[in-house]
Coordinates of C-alpha atoms in Angstrom, one line a residue:
X254 CA 0.0 0.1 0.1
X255 CA 1.0 3.5 -0.9
X256 CA 0.7 6.2 2.1
X257 CA 0.1 9.8 0.7
X258 CA 0.3 12.8 2.5
X259 CA -1.6 16.0 1.5
X260 CA -1.0 19.4 3.2
X261 CA -4.1 20.3 4.8
X262 CA -4.0 23.9 6.3
X263 CA -1.4 23.5 9.0
X264 CA -2.0 19.8 9.3
X265 CA -1.2 16.8 7.2
X266 CA -4.0 14.5 5.8
X267 CA -3.0 10.9 5.0
X268 CA -4.6 8.2 3.3
X269 CA -3.5 4.8 1.8
X270 CA -4.2 3.4 -1.8
X271 CA -3.1 0.1 -3.2
X272 CA 0.2 0.9 -5.2
X273 CA -1.4 -0.9 -8.4
X274 CA -4.1 1.7 -8.8
X275 CA -1.6 4.7 -9.0
X276 CA -1.0 6.1 -12.3
X277 CA 1.0 9.3 -11.5
X278 CA 1.4 11.6 -8.5
X279 CA 1.8 15.3 -9.5
X280 CA 3.4 18.0 -7.1
X281 CA 5.0 21.3 -7.8
X282 CA 8.8 21.0 -7.8
X283 CA 10.4 21.8 -4.5
X284 CA 13.7 23.7 -5.6
X285 CA 16.3 25.0 -3.3
X286 CA 17.4 28.4 -4.4
X287 CA 21.2 29.0 -4.3
X288 CA 20.5 32.6 -3.1
X289 CA 19.1 33.8 0.1
X290 CA 15.4 35.3 -0.2
X291 CA 16.7 38.7 0.5
X292 CA 19.3 38.4 -2.4
X293 CA 16.4 37.2 -4.7
X294 CA 14.5 40.3 -3.9
X295 CA 17.3 42.6 -4.3
X296 CA 18.4 41.0 -7.5
X297 CA 15.0 41.6 -9.2
X298 CA 14.6 45.1 -7.9
X299 CA 18.1 46.1 -9.1
X300 CA 17.5 44.3 -12.5
X301 CA 13.9 45.2 -13.5
X302 CA 12.7 43.9 -16.9
X303 CA 11.5 46.5 -19.3
X304 CA 11.2 49.5 -16.8
X305 CA 13.9 51.7 -14.9
X306 CA 14.9 50.9 -11.4
X307 CA 12.0 51.9 -8.9
X308 CA 14.0 54.8 -7.3
X309 CA 14.2 56.4 -10.6
X310 CA 10.3 55.8 -11.4
X311 CA 9.3 58.0 -8.4
X312 CA 9.9 62.0 -7.7
X313 CA 9.6 63.8 -4.4
X314 CA 6.0 65.0 -3.7
X315 CA 4.4 61.9 -5.6
X316 CA 1.4 60.0 -4.0
X317 CA 2.2 56.2 -4.4
X318 CA 0.0 53.4 -4.0
X319 CA 1.8 50.1 -3.2
X320 CA -0.9 47.4 -4.1
X321 CA -0.5 43.9 -2.2
X322 CA -2.4 40.8 -2.7
X323 CA -4.5 39.6 0.1
X324 CA -4.3 36.6 2.7
X325 CA -5.5 33.9 0.1
X326 CA -2.1 34.2 -1.6
X327 CA 1.2 33.0 -0.3
X328 CA 3.1 36.0 -1.4
X329 CA 5.9 36.8 1.2
X330 CA 5.1 40.4 1.1
X331 CA 6.8 40.9 4.3
X332 CA 10.0 39.9 2.8
X333 CA 9.5 42.4 -0.1
X334 CA 8.1 45.4 1.1
X335 CA 10.9 46.8 3.0
X336 CA 13.0 46.7 0.0
X337 CA 10.4 48.4 -2.0
X338 CA 10.0 51.2 0.6
X339 CA 13.9 51.5 0.7
X340 CA 13.6 52.3 -3.0
X341 CA 10.8 54.8 -2.8
X342 CA 12.4 56.8 -0.1
X343 CA 15.6 56.7 -2.0
X344 CA 13.8 58.5 -4.9
X345 CA 12.4 61.0 -2.4
X346 CA 9.2 59.9 -1.6
X347 CA 8.1 60.6 2.1
X348 CA 6.3 57.9 4.3
X349 CA 3.2 60.1 4.5
X350 CA 2.7 60.0 0.7
X351 CA 2.6 56.0 0.6
X352 CA -0.5 54.0 0.9
X353 CA -0.4 50.2 1.2
X354 CA -3.7 49.0 -0.6
X355 CA -4.9 45.5 -0.3
X356 CA -6.3 43.9 -3.5
X357 CA -9.1 42.2 -2.1
X358 CA -11.3 41.9 -5.2
X359 CA -14.5 40.3 -4.0
X360 CA -12.9 38.8 -1.0
X361 CA -13.5 40.0 2.7
X362 CA -11.2 42.8 4.2
X363 CA -8.3 41.4 5.9
X364 CA -8.0 41.2 9.7
X365 CA -5.4 43.1 11.7
X366 CA -3.7 39.8 12.4
X367 CA -3.7 38.9 8.8
X368 CA -2.3 42.4 7.7
X369 CA 0.4 42.0 10.2
X370 CA 1.3 38.4 9.0
X371 CA 1.3 39.5 5.4
X372 CA 3.4 42.8 5.6
X373 CA 5.0 42.6 8.8
X374 CA 4.4 44.5 12.1
X375 CA 6.6 47.5 11.4
X376 CA 5.1 48.2 7.9
X377 CA 1.5 47.9 9.3
X378 CA 2.5 50.3 12.0
X379 CA 4.4 52.8 9.8
X380 CA 2.3 53.2 6.6
X381 CA -1.4 54.0 6.0
X382 CA -3.2 51.0 5.0
X383 CA -6.2 50.5 2.7
X384 CA -8.5 47.6 3.3
X385 CA -11.8 48.4 1.4
X386 CA -14.5 46.2 0.0
X387 CA -15.3 46.6 -3.7
X388 CA -19.0 47.3 -2.8
X389 CA -18.1 50.5 -1.0
X390 CA -19.1 53.0 -3.9
X391 CA -17.7 56.1 -2.0
X392 CA -14.1 54.5 -2.3
X393 CA -14.4 54.0 -6.0
X394 CA -13.6 56.3 -9.1
X395 CA -14.7 55.8 -12.6
X396 CA -11.7 56.0 -15.0
X397 CA -13.5 55.3 -18.5
X398 CA -14.1 52.1 -20.2
X399 CA -11.6 49.7 -21.9
X400 CA -11.5 48.9 -25.6
X401 CA -13.0 45.5 -24.8
X402 CA -16.0 47.2 -23.2
X403 CA -15.2 46.9 -19.3
X404 CA -15.9 50.0 -17.3
X405 CA -13.1 50.9 -14.9
X406 CA -14.3 51.6 -11.3
X407 CA -11.3 51.6 -9.4
X408 CA -10.3 52.0 -5.7
X409 CA -9.9 55.8 -5.2
X410 CA -6.6 55.6 -3.4
X411 CA -5.3 53.7 -6.5
X412 CA -6.9 55.8 -9.1
X413 CA -5.7 59.2 -7.6
X414 CA -2.2 57.9 -7.1
X415 CA 0.7 59.5 -9.2
X416 CA 2.5 56.0 -9.2
X417 CA 1.1 52.6 -8.7
X418 CA 3.2 49.7 -7.6
X419 CA 2.2 45.9 -7.1
X420 CA 3.6 43.1 -5.1
X421 CA 2.1 39.7 -6.1
X422 CA 2.6 36.2 -7.2
X423 CA 2.6 34.2 -10.3
X424 CA 0.8 30.7 -10.2
X425 CA -1.4 28.9 -13.0
X426 CA -4.8 30.4 -12.9
X427 CA -8.0 28.8 -14.1
X428 CA -9.5 31.9 -15.8
X429 CA -6.7 34.2 -16.7
X430 CA -4.0 31.5 -17.4
X431 CA -1.7 32.8 -14.8
X432 CA -2.0 35.0 -11.8
X433 CA 0.2 38.0 -11.3
X434 CA 0.9 41.2 -13.3
X435 CA -2.0 43.4 -14.1
X436 CA -4.4 41.2 -12.5
X437 CA -3.9 43.0 -9.2
X438 CA -5.7 46.0 -10.6
X439 CA -8.6 43.8 -12.1
X440 CA -10.2 42.4 -10.2
X441 CA -8.1 43.2 -7.2
X442 CA -8.8 46.9 -6.6
X443 CA -11.7 47.2 -8.8
X444 CA -15.3 48.0 -8.0
X445 CA -18.2 45.3 -8.1
X446 CA -19.6 46.5 -11.5
X447 CA -16.1 46.3 -13.0
X448 CA -15.6 42.9 -11.6
X449 CA -19.1 41.8 -12.8
X450 CA -18.4 42.8 -16.3
X451 CA -15.1 41.2 -16.3
X452 CA -16.3 37.7 -15.1
X453 CA -19.2 37.9 -17.4
X454 CA -16.8 37.3 -20.2
X455 CA -16.2 33.8 -18.9
X456 CA -19.5 33.1 -20.8
X457 CA -17.4 33.4 -24.1
X458 CA -14.5 31.0 -22.9
X459 CA -13.8 27.9 -24.9
X460 CA -12.4 25.7 -22.1
X461 CA -10.1 25.4 -19.3
X462 CA -7.6 28.3 -19.3
X463 CA -5.1 27.1 -17.0
X464 CA -1.5 27.8 -18.0
X465 CA -2.4 29.7 -21.2
X466 CA -0.1 32.7 -21.5
X467 CA -2.4 34.8 -23.5
X468 CA -5.6 33.7 -22.3
X469 CA -8.7 35.8 -23.3
X470 CA -9.5 37.2 -20.0
X471 CA -5.7 37.9 -19.3
X472 CA -5.7 39.9 -22.5
X473 CA -9.1 41.7 -21.4
X474 CA -7.6 42.9 -18.1
X475 CA -4.5 43.9 -19.4
X476 CA -6.3 46.0 -21.8
X477 CA -8.2 47.8 -19.0
X478 CA -5.3 48.4 -16.9
X479 CA -3.0 49.6 -19.6
X480 CA -5.7 51.9 -21.3
X481 CA -7.6 53.2 -18.3
X482 CA -5.7 52.9 -14.9
X483 CA -1.9 52.4 -15.3
X484 CA 0.5 50.3 -13.4
X485 CA 4.0 51.5 -13.2
X486 CA 6.0 48.7 -11.6
X487 CA 5.3 45.3 -10.6
X488 CA 7.1 42.9 -8.4
X489 CA 6.2 39.2 -8.6
X490 CA 7.3 36.3 -6.8
X491 CA 7.2 32.5 -7.6
X492 CA 7.2 30.3 -4.8
X493 CA 7.7 26.4 -4.5
X494 CA 5.7 23.7 -3.3
X495 CA 6.5 24.4 0.3
X496 CA 6.0 28.3 -0.1
X497 CA 9.8 29.1 -0.1
X498 CA 10.7 31.9 -2.5
X499 CA 12.2 30.5 -5.7
X500 CA 12.6 33.4 -8.1
X501 CA 11.3 36.9 -8.5
X502 CA 10.7 39.4 -11.4
X503 CA 10.2 43.2 -11.3
X504 CA 9.4 46.1 -13.8
X505 CA 7.0 46.5 -16.7
X506 CA 3.6 45.3 -16.0
X507 CA 3.6 42.7 -19.1
X508 CA 7.2 42.3 -20.1
X509 CA 8.1 41.2 -16.5
X510 CA 5.1 39.2 -16.0
X511 CA 5.7 37.2 -19.2
X512 CA 9.3 36.4 -17.8
X513 CA 7.8 35.4 -14.6
X514 CA 5.3 32.9 -16.4
X515 CA 8.3 31.2 -17.8
X516 CA 9.7 30.6 -14.3
X517 CA 6.4 29.6 -12.9
X518 CA 6.0 27.0 -15.5
X519 CA 9.1 25.6 -14.4
X520 CA 8.1 25.1 -10.8
X521 CA 4.2 24.3 -11.5
X522 CA 4.3 22.5 -14.8
X523 CA 4.6 18.9 -14.5
X524 CA 4.6 16.3 -17.4
X525 CA 1.5 13.7 -17.1
X526 CA 1.6 10.7 -19.2
X527 CA -2.0 10.6 -19.9
X528 CA -5.4 11.4 -18.5
X529 CA -7.0 9.2 -15.9
X530 CA -10.6 7.8 -15.2
X531 CA -10.1 8.8 -11.5
X532 CA -8.4 11.9 -10.0
X533 CA -7.8 13.0 -6.7
X534 CA -6.9 16.9 -6.5
X535 CA -6.1 18.5 -3.1
X536 CA -6.8 22.3 -3.5
X537 CA -4.0 23.3 -1.3
X538 CA -2.8 26.1 -1.0
X539 CA -5.8 27.8 -2.3
X540 CA -8.3 26.1 0.2
X541 CA -9.4 28.8 2.5
X542 CA -13.2 28.7 1.1
X543 CA -15.1 27.4 -2.0
X544 CA -14.3 30.2 -4.2
X545 CA -10.4 29.5 -4.0
X546 CA -10.8 25.8 -3.9
X547 CA -12.4 25.4 -7.4
X548 CA -8.5 26.2 -8.6
X549 CA -8.1 22.5 -7.5
X550 CA -11.0 21.4 -10.2
X551 CA -9.2 23.4 -12.9
X552 CA -5.9 21.4 -12.3
X553 CA -7.6 18.1 -11.7
X554 CA -9.8 18.5 -14.7
X555 CA -6.9 18.4 -17.2
X556 CA -5.9 15.2 -15.9
X557 CA -9.5 13.6 -15.9
X558 CA -10.6 11.5 -18.7
X559 CA -14.1 12.2 -20.5
X560 CA -16.8 10.7 -18.1
X561 CA -14.1 10.0 -15.5
X562 CA -14.4 11.3 -11.9
X563 CA -12.5 14.2 -10.2
X564 CA -12.4 13.9 -6.3
X565 CA -11.7 17.5 -4.9
X566 CA -10.0 17.5 -1.3
X567 CA -10.3 20.8 0.3
X568 CA -10.1 22.2 4.1
X569 CA -12.3 25.2 3.3
X570 CA -12.1 26.6 6.7
X571 CA -14.3 29.6 5.8
X572 CA -16.9 27.5 3.8
X573 CA -18.7 29.4 1.3
X574 CA -19.4 32.9 3.0
X575 CA -18.1 35.1 0.0
X576 CA -20.5 34.3 -2.6
X577 CA -23.8 32.3 -1.2
X578 CA -25.1 31.7 -4.6
X579 CA -22.1 30.0 -6.0
X580 CA -22.9 26.4 -5.4
X581 CA -26.4 26.9 -6.9
X582 CA -24.8 28.4 -10.1
X583 CA -22.2 25.6 -10.3
X584 CA -25.0 23.1 -10.2
X585 CA -27.0 24.8 -13.0
X586 CA -26.8 24.2 -16.8
X587 CA -24.2 26.5 -18.4
X588 CA -26.9 27.7 -20.8
X589 CA -29.1 28.9 -18.1
X590 CA -26.1 30.9 -16.5
X591 CA -25.4 32.5 -19.9
X592 CA -29.2 33.5 -20.3
X593 CA -29.1 35.2 -16.7
X594 CA -26.0 36.9 -17.4
X595 CA -27.3 38.3 -20.8
X596 CA -30.7 39.1 -19.3
X597 CA -29.3 40.9 -16.3
X598 CA -31.2 38.4 -14.1
X599 CA -28.1 37.1 -12.2
X600 CA -28.2 38.1 -8.5
X601 CA -24.5 37.7 -8.3
X602 CA -23.0 38.5 -11.5
X603 CA -19.5 37.6 -10.3
X604 CA -20.3 34.1 -8.9
X605 CA -22.6 33.5 -11.9
X606 CA -19.8 34.1 -14.5
X607 CA -17.0 32.5 -12.4
X608 CA -19.4 29.4 -12.1
X609 CA -19.5 28.9 -15.8
X610 CA -16.1 27.2 -16.2
X611 CA -16.9 24.7 -13.4
X612 CA -20.3 24.1 -14.9
X613 CA -18.6 23.2 -18.3
X614 CA -16.2 20.8 -16.5
X615 CA -19.2 19.1 -14.9
X616 CA -20.8 18.5 -18.3
X617 CA -17.7 16.4 -19.2
X618 CA -16.7 14.6 -16.2
X619 CA -18.1 13.7 -12.6
X620 CA -17.1 15.8 -9.6
X621 CA -16.9 14.5 -6.0
X622 CA -15.8 16.6 -2.9
X623 CA -14.2 15.7 0.4
X624 CA -14.1 18.6 2.8
X625 CA -14.0 19.4 6.5
X626 CA -15.4 22.8 5.8
X627 CA -18.2 22.1 3.1
X628 CA -21.5 20.3 4.0
X629 CA -23.1 17.6 1.9
X630 CA -25.9 20.0 1.4
X631 CA -23.5 22.5 -0.5
X632 CA -22.1 19.6 -2.5
X633 CA -25.5 18.6 -3.5
X634 CA -26.5 22.0 -4.6
X635 CA -23.3 21.8 -7.0
X636 CA -24.3 18.5 -8.2
X637 CA -21.0 17.0 -6.7
X638 CA -20.9 13.6 -4.9
X639 CA -20.0 14.1 -1.1
X640 CA -17.9 11.8 0.9
X641 CA -16.8 11.9 4.5
X642 CA -13.2 10.9 3.8
X643 CA -10.8 10.3 0.8
X644 CA -10.7 6.4 1.6
X645 CA -14.5 6.3 1.3
X646 CA -14.4 8.3 -2.0
X647 CA -11.6 6.1 -3.5
X648 CA -13.5 3.0 -2.5
X649 CA -16.8 3.9 -4.1
X650 CA -15.3 5.6 -7.3
X651 CA -12.8 2.8 -7.9
X652 CA -15.7 0.3 -7.9
X653 CA -17.4 2.6 -10.3
X654 CA -14.5 3.1 -12.8
X655 CA -13.6 -0.5 -12.7
X656 CA -10.3 -0.3 -10.8
X657 CA -7.9 -1.1 -13.4
X658 CA -4.3 -0.8 -13.1
X659 CA -2.6 2.6 -13.0
X660 CA -6.1 4.3 -13.1
X661 CA -5.5 7.0 -10.4
X662 CA -4.0 10.3 -10.9
X663 CA -3.1 12.4 -7.7
X664 CA -2.3 16.1 -7.2
X665 CA -1.1 17.1 -3.9
X666 CA -1.2 20.7 -4.5
X667 CA -4.0 21.1 -6.9
X668 CA -4.4 24.8 -6.3
X669 CA -1.2 25.7 -7.9
X670 CA -0.4 22.6 -10.3
X671 CA -0.3 22.8 -14.0
X672 CA -0.4 19.2 -15.4
X673 CA 1.1 18.9 -18.9
X674 CA -0.5 16.0 -20.6
X675 CA 2.2 14.4 -22.8
X676 CA 0.2 11.7 -24.7
X677 CA -1.3 13.3 -27.9
X678 CA -5.2 13.3 -27.9
X679 CA -5.2 12.3 -24.3

């Protein structure tokens, strides 16, 4: 028997499976960098891609917005932010002219403890913090409409800044191909109307976008940011499977991002010989709630045969609080969701649009869920099978698929994995 260990929050979830069933186990590479984290950060800042060094990007008297991704991402901002601030101060920017803005998108505001954990106690105490929901209209400014038709309602601190800088990370992403770059603006610091218009574009997607460098939504969000908002300097990290800093890129919003995508493929891209009738995907590290956990479906779906079963494993400590209608939308017919979006009858347009890719997955394969944070009732609303343990799910689903030798694929970090199917037509 093989004993497989999944990271599960701060704990480990173990299960056993007969060796003969295992076709492949996919996990991001754990790469030991020869450089210290601080040296990686400084090297990226001293050698920006497609842009001058940050200290030459700013001038005294300018208002600067430093946009940082939120608690749902593993970006070690506490390591990066002090060096960003050093560069800004070297360029003559005063402390009182700097605002740290958390890119919440439609997520909840961060707690004080989360803020300190993310950026460090000193930064949290020293600089002004903006931690505002996308639904607060008083904190938004309209900046025009992009050439692709998305209205830009942007957080006022960001829109009124003279210089905008971002700190984020690059991982495979189910809708935008890869995270990072301009995505920290859209949806990160945009208002609900902008995010709704953006996610409504998912109705037009032709399939799973995970790992596509020029995914349609990536190009849409970059058009809005470049045309209507502006992002002067990005700093994006790539971390390994243990959350350790591997490489960093900095500089131009698109040029630096694309260089980072190449690095992210090295870490998260894993050759997989074929698709399997049964796949177990652990949503870690994107498993804080259902909204994030569906990233484990995106990676697992790439490995699953037509008509096969994907077992999603997720801790989900915050359940499904952010978008209560999300399960209902996932359990609906895709054509019905498109009709609701087109007719303006979707109560939650963001969740409705984001559910479409998952609905399409459900049309091709079966999905089951094992979770300590999601109930059987929520699984039923999504038309997912529900199991109390991985062992119970495997027993049932192996019997269903025939239990052939090598029939199971496993993803230990489905939330960030990029399976690269090797067999043509698989």
